[in-house]
PDB file of C-alpha atoms in Angstrom:
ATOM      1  CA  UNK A   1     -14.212   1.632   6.539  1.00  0.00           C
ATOM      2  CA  UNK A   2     -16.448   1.866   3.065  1.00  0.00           C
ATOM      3  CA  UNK A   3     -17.181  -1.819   2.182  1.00  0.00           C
ATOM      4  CA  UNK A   4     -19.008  -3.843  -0.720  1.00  0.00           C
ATOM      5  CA  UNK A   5     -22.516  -4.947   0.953  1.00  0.00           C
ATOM      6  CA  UNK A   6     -22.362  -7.976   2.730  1.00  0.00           C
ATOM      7  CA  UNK A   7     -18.537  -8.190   2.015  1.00  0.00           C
ATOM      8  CA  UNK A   8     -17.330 -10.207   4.667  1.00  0.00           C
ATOM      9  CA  UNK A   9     -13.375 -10.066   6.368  1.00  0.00           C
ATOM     10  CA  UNK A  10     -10.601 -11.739   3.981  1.00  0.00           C
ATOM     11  CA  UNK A  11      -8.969 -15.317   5.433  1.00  0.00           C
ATOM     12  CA  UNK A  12      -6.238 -14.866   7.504  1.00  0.00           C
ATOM     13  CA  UNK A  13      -3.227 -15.768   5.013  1.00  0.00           C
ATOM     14  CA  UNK A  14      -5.330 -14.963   2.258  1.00  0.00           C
ATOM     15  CA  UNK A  15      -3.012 -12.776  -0.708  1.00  0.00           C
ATOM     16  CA  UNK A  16      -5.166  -9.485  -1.739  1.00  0.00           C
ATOM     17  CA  UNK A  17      -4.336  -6.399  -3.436  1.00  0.00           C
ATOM     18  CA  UNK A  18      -4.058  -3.031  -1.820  1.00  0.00           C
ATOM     19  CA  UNK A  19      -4.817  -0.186  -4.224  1.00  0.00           C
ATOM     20  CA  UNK A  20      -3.540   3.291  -3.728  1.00  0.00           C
ATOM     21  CA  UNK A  21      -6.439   5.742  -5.789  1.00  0.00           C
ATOM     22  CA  UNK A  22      -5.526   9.404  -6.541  1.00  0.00           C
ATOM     23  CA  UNK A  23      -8.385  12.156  -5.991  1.00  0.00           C
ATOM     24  CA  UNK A  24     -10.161  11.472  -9.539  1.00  0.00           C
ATOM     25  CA  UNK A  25     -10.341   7.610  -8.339  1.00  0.00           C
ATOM     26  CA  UNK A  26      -7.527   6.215 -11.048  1.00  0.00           C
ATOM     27  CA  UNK A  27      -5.286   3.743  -9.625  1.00  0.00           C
ATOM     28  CA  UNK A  28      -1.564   4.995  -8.764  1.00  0.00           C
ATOM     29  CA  UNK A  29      -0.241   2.056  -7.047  1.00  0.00           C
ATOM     30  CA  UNK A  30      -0.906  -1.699  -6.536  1.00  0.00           C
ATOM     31  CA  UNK A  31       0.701  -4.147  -3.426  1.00  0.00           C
ATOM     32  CA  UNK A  32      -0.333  -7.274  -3.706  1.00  0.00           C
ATOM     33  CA  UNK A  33       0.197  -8.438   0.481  1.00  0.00           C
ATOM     34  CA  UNK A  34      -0.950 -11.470   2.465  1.00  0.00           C
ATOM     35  CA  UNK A  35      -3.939 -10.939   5.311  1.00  0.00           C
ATOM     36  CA  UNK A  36      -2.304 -11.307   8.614  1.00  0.00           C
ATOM     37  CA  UNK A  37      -5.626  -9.815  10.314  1.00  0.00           C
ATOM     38  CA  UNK A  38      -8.605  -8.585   9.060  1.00  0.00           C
ATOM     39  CA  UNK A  39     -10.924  -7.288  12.066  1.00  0.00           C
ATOM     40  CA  UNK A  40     -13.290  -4.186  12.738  1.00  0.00           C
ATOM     41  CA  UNK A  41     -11.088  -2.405  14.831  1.00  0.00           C
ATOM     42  CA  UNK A  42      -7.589  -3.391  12.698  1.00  0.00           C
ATOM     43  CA  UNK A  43      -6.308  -4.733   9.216  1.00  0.00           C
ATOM     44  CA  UNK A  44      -2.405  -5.965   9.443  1.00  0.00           C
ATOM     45  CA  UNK A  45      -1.171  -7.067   5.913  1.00  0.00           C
ATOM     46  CA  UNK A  46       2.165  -8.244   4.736  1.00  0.00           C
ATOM     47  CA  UNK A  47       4.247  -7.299   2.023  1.00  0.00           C
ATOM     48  CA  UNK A  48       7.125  -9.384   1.613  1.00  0.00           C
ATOM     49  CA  UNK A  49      10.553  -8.505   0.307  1.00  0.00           C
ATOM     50  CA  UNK A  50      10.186  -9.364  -3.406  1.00  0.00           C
ATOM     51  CA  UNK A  51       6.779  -8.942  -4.495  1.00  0.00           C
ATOM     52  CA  UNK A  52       6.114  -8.019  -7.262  1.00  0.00           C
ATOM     53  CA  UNK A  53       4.020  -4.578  -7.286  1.00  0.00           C
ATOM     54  CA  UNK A  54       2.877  -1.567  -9.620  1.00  0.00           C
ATOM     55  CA  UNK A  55       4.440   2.136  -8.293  1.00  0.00           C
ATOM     56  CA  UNK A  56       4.065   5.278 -10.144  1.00  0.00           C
ATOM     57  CA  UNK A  57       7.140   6.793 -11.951  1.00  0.00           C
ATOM     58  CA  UNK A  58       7.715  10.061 -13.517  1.00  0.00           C
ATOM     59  CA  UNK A  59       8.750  10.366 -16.971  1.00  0.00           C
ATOM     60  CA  UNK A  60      11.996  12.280 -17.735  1.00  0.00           C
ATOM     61  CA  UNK A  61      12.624  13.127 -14.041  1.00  0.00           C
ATOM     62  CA  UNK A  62      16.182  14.622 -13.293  1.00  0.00           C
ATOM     63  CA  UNK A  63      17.172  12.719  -9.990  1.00  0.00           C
ATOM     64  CA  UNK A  64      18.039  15.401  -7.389  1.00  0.00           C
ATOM     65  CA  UNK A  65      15.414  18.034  -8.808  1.00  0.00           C
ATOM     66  CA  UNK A  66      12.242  18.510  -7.191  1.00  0.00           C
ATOM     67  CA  UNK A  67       8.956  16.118  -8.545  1.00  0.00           C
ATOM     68  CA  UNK A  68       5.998  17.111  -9.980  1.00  0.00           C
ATOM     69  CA  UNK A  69       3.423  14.838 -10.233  1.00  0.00           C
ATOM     70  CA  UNK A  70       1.278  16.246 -12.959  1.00  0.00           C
ATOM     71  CA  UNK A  71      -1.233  14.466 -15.436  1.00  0.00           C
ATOM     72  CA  UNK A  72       1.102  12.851 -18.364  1.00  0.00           C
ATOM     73  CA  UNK A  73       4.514  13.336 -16.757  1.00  0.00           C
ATOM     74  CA  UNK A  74       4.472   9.553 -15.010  1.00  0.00           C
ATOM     75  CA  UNK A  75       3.286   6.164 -15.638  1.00  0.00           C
ATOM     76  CA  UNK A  76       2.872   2.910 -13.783  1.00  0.00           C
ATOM     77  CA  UNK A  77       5.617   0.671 -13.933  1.00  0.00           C
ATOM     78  CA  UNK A  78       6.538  -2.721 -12.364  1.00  0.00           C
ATOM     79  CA  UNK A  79       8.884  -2.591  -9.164  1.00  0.00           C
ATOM     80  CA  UNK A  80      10.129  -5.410  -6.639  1.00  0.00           C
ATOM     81  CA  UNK A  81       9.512  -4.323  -3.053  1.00  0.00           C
ATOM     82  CA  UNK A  82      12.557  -3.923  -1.061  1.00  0.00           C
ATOM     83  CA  UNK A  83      12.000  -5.029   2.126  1.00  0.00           C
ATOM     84  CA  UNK A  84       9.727  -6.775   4.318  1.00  0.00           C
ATOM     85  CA  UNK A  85       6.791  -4.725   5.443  1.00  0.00           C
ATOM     86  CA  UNK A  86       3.999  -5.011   7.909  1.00  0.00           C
ATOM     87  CA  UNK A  87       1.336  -2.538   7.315  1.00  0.00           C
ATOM     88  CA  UNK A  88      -1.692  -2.035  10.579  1.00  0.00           C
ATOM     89  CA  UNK A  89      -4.473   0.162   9.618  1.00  0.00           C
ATOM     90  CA  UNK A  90      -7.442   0.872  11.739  1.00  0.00           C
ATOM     91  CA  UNK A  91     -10.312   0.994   9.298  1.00  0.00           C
ATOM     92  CA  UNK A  92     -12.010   4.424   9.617  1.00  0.00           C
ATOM     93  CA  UNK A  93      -8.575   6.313   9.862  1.00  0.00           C
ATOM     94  CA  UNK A  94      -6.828   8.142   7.161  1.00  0.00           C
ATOM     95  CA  UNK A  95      -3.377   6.740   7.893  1.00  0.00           C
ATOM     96  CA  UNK A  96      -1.367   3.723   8.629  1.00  0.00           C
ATOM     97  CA  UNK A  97       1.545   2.113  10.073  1.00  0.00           C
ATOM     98  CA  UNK A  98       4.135   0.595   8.046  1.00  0.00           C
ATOM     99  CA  UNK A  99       6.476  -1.432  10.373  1.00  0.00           C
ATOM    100  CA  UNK A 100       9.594  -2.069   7.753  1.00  0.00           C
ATOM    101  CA  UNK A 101      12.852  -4.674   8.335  1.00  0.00           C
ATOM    102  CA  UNK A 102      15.922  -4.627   6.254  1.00  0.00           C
ATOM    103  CA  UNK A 103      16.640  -8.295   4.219  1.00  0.00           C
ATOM    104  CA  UNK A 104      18.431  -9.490   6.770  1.00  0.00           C
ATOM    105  CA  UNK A 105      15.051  -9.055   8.876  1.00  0.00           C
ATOM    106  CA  UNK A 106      16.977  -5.999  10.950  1.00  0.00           C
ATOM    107  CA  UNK A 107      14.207  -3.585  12.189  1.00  0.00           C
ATOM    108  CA  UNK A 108      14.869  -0.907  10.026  1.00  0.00           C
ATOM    109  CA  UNK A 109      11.750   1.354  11.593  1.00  0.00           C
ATOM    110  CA  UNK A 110       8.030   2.694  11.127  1.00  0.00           C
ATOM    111  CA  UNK A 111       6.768   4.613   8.880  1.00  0.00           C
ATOM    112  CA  UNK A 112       3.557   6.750   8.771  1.00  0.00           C
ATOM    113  CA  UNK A 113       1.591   6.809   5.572  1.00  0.00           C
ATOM    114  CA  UNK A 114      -1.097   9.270   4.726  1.00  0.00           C
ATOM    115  CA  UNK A 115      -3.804   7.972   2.914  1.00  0.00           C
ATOM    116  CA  UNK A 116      -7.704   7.642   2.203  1.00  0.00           C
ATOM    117  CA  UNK A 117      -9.865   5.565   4.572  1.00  0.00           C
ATOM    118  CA  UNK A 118      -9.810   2.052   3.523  1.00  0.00           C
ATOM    119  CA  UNK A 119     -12.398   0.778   0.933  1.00  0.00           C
ATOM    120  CA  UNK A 120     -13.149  -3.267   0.583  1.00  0.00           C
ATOM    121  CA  UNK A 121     -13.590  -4.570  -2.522  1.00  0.00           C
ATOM    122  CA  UNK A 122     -13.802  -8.097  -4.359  1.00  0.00           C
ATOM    123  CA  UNK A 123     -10.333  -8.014  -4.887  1.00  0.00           C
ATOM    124  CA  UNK A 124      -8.689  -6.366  -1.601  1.00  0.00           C
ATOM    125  CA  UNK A 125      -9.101  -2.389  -0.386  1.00  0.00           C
ATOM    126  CA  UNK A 126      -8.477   0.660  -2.353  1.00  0.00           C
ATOM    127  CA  UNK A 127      -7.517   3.682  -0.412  1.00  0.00           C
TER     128      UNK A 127
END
């Protein structure tokens, strides 16, 4: 895991913000989740149903038709998560876990999510 020098782990129960960064390093999604454990060898975060969060949406997409995510055809907009989520990452790898359960807290599954190795900043980790 990249970290800020001398950053040290977030408090357990502690709310951050997890950052999702395309390849020119703009922002492209924001979950703000609680610190369940924040260790060398695994983060586990929670994202509870109803937060509030920033996704990426395209602009005059046809549902159905396939997407194209091209500079000026989407935008960030505001979105209330779903469903309860758990998501384990160990630090240096370029995926994670996301352990999901329905609102009425039915396990509903895992799912895998590609992404960058996990960065630490002042305000959470970008990846």
């Amino acid at each position: 895991m990249r970290t800020l020098a001398g950053a040290a782990p977030f408090e357990v129960g502690k709310s951050i913000l997890c950052r999702g960064l395309d390849e020119h390093d703009r922002i492209i999604n924001v979950l703000p989740v609680r610190v369940v454990r924040d260790e060398a060898d695994l983060v586990a975060l929670w994202l509870p149903m109803g937060t509030l969060s920033i996704k990426p949406e395209l602009i005059d997409h046809t549902p159905g038709t396939p997407r194209c995510w091209v500079d000026g055809n989407w935008r960030l907009t505001k979105s209330a998560w779903r469903r309860e989520v758990l998501i384990l990452v160990r630090p240096a790898e370029r995926w994670a876990t996301w352990v999901k359960w329905s609102p009425e807290r039915e396990f509903q599954g895992w799912y895998v999510n590609l992404q960058s190795e996990l960065t630490r900043t002042r305000l959470g980790f970008d990846h």
